[in-house]
Short mmCIF file of C-alpha atoms in Angstrom, two decimals:
data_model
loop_
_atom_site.label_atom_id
_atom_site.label_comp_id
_atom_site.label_asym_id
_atom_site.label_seq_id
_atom_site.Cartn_x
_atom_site.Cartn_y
_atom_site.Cartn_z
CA UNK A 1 31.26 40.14 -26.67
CA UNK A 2 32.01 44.05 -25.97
CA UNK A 3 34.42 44.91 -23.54
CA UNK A 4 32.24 45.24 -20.67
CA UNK A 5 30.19 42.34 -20.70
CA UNK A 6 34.01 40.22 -20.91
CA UNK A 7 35.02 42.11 -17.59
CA UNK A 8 31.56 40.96 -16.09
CA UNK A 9 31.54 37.63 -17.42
CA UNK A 10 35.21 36.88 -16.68
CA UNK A 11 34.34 38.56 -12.87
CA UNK A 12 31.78 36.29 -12.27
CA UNK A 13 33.76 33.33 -13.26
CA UNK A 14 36.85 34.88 -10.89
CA UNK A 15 34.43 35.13 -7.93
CA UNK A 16 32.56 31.88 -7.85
CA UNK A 17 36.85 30.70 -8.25
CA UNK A 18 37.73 32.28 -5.15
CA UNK A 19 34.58 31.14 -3.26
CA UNK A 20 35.65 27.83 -4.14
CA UNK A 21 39.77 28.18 -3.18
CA UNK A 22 38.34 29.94 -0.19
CA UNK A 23 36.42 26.48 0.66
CA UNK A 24 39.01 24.48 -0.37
CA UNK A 25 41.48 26.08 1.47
CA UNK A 26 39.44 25.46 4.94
CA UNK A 27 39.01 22.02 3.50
CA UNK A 28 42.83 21.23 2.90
CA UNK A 29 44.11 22.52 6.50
CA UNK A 30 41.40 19.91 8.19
CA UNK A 31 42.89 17.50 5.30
CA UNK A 32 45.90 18.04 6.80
CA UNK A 33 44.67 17.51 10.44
CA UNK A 34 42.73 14.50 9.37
CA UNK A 35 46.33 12.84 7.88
CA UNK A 36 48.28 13.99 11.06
CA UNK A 37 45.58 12.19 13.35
CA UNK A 38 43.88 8.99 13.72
CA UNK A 39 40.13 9.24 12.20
CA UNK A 40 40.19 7.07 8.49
CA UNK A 41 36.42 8.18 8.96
CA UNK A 42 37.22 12.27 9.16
CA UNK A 43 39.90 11.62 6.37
CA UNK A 44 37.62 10.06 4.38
CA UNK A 45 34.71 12.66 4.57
CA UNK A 46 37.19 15.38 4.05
CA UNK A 47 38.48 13.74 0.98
CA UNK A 48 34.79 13.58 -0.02
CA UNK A 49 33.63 16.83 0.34
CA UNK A 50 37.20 17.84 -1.32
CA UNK A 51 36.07 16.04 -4.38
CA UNK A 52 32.76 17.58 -4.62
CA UNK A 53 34.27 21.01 -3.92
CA UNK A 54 36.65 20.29 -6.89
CA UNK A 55 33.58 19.11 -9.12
CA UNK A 56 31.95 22.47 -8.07
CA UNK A 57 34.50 24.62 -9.25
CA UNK A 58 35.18 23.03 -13.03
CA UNK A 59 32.22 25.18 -14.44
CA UNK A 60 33.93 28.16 -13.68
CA UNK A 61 37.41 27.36 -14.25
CA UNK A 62 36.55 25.64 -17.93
CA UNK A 63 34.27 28.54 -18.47
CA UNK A 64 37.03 31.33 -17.77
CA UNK A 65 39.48 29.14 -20.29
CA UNK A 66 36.85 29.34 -22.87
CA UNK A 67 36.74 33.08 -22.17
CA UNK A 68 40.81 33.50 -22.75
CA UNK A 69 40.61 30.85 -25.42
CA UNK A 70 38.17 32.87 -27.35
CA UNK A 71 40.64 35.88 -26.57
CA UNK A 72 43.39 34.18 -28.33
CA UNK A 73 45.43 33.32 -25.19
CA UNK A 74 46.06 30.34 -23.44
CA UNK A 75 44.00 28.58 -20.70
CA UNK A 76 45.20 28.66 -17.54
CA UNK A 77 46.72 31.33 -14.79
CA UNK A 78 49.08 32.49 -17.95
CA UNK A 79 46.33 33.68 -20.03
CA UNK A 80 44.32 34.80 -16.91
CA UNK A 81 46.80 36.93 -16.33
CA UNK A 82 47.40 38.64 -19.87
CA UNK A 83 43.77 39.17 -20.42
CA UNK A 84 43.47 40.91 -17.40
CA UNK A 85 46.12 43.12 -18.10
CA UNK A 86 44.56 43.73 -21.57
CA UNK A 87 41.26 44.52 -19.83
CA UNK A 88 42.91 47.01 -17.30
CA UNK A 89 39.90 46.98 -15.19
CA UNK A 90 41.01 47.47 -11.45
CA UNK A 91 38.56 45.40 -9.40
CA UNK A 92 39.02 42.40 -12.25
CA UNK A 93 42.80 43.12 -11.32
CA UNK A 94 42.35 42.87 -7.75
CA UNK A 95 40.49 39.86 -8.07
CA UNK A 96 43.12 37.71 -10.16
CA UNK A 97 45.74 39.18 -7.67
CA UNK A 98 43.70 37.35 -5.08
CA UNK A 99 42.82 34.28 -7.22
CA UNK A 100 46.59 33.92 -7.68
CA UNK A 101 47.54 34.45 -4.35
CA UNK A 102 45.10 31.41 -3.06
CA UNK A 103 45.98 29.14 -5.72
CA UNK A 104 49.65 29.38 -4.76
CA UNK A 105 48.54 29.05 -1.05
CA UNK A 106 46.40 26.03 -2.13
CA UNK A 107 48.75 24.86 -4.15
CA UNK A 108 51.20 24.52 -1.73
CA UNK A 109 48.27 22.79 1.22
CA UNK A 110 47.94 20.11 -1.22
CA UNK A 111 51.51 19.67 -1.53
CA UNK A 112 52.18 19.35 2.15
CA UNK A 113 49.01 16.86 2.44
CA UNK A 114 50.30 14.80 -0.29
CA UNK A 115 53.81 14.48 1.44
CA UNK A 116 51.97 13.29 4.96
CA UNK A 117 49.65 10.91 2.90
CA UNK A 118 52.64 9.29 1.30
CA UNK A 119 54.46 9.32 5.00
CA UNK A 120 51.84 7.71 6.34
CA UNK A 121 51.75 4.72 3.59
CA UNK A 122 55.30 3.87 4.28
CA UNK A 123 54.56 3.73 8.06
CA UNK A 124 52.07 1.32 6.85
CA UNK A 125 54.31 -0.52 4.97
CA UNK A 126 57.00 -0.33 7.56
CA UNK A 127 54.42 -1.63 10.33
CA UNK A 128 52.93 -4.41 7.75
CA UNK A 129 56.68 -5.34 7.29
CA UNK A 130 57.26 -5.93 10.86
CA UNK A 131 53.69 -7.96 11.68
CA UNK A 132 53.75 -10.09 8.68
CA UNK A 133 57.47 -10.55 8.39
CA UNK A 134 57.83 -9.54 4.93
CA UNK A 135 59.86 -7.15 3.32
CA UNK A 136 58.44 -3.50 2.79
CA UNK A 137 56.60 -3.65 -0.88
CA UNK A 138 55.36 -0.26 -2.70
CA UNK A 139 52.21 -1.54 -3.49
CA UNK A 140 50.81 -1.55 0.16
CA UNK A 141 47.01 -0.45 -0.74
CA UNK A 142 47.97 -0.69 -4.31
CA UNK A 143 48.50 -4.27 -5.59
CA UNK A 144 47.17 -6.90 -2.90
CA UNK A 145 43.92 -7.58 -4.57
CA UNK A 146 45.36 -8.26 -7.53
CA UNK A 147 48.26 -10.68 -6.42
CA UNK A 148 45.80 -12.86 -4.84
CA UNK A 149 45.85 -15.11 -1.76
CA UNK A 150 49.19 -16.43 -2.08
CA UNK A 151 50.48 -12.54 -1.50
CA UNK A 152 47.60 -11.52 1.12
CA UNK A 153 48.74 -10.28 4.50
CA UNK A 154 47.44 -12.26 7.76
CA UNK A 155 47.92 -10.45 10.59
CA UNK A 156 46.93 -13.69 12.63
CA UNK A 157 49.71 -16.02 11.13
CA UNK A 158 52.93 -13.66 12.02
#
């Protein structure tokens, strides 16, 4: 592959990228308001459609390692970054600055969505401790299937 068809190979793969992060950044801030609030049903379509979105964008991303891979450089942001410094093409520069720039942001969404999702299972817990009587376990969505009925919460026999 010359020179030019790389730039406008790896440029298509960097814009259908940022389409996606673009999505997914919309789709992590109503994440985020889905976990602060009190609709399992919103939280649940959200986490959906965040799924799909993600399935959406592997093409591109595995496509664009292939690309550096094939370059001799690593996959990833690393070796997204050296080959298009070793392109020196300006708009394919102004598009990775971008791609970078909404990973980090997106990056750091799913971070802060993580943290609330993990606050809210120790409320959980917490508020499952205090109904049932029980000490606060780690395993609150995790383990009760497995344990049985001898370890099954009844709300109705506090």
């Amino acid at each position: 592959m010359d020179r030019g068809q790389l730039i406008k190979t790896f440029s298509a793969t960097l814009q259908a990228s940022l389409h996606g992060l673009q999505e997914l950044e919309a789709l992590l801030q109503q994440e985020q308001t889905a976990l602060s609030g009190r609709d399992p049903d919103l939280l649940n379509q959200v986490v959906q459609d965040k799924l799909a979105l993600l399935k959406q964008l592997a093409p591109s991303v595995q496509a664009r390692d292939r690309m550096q891979k094939t370059a001799g450089l690593e996959a990833g942001l690393e070796g997204g970054e050296r080959l298009v410094e070793m392109l020196g093409d300006p708009a394919l520069d102004r598009d990775w600055t971008e791609l970078a720039r909404l990973a980090k942001i997106v990056a750091d969404l799913n971070d802060r969505n993580a943290q609330l999702a993990m606050q809210g299972q120790r409320a959980t817990r917490t508020a499952l401790g205090i109904l049932t009587g029980r000490a606060a376990m780690d395993d609150t969505y995790s383990g009760l299937r497995r344990k049985g009925a001898a370890a099954s919460y009844s709300l109705g026999k506090v």
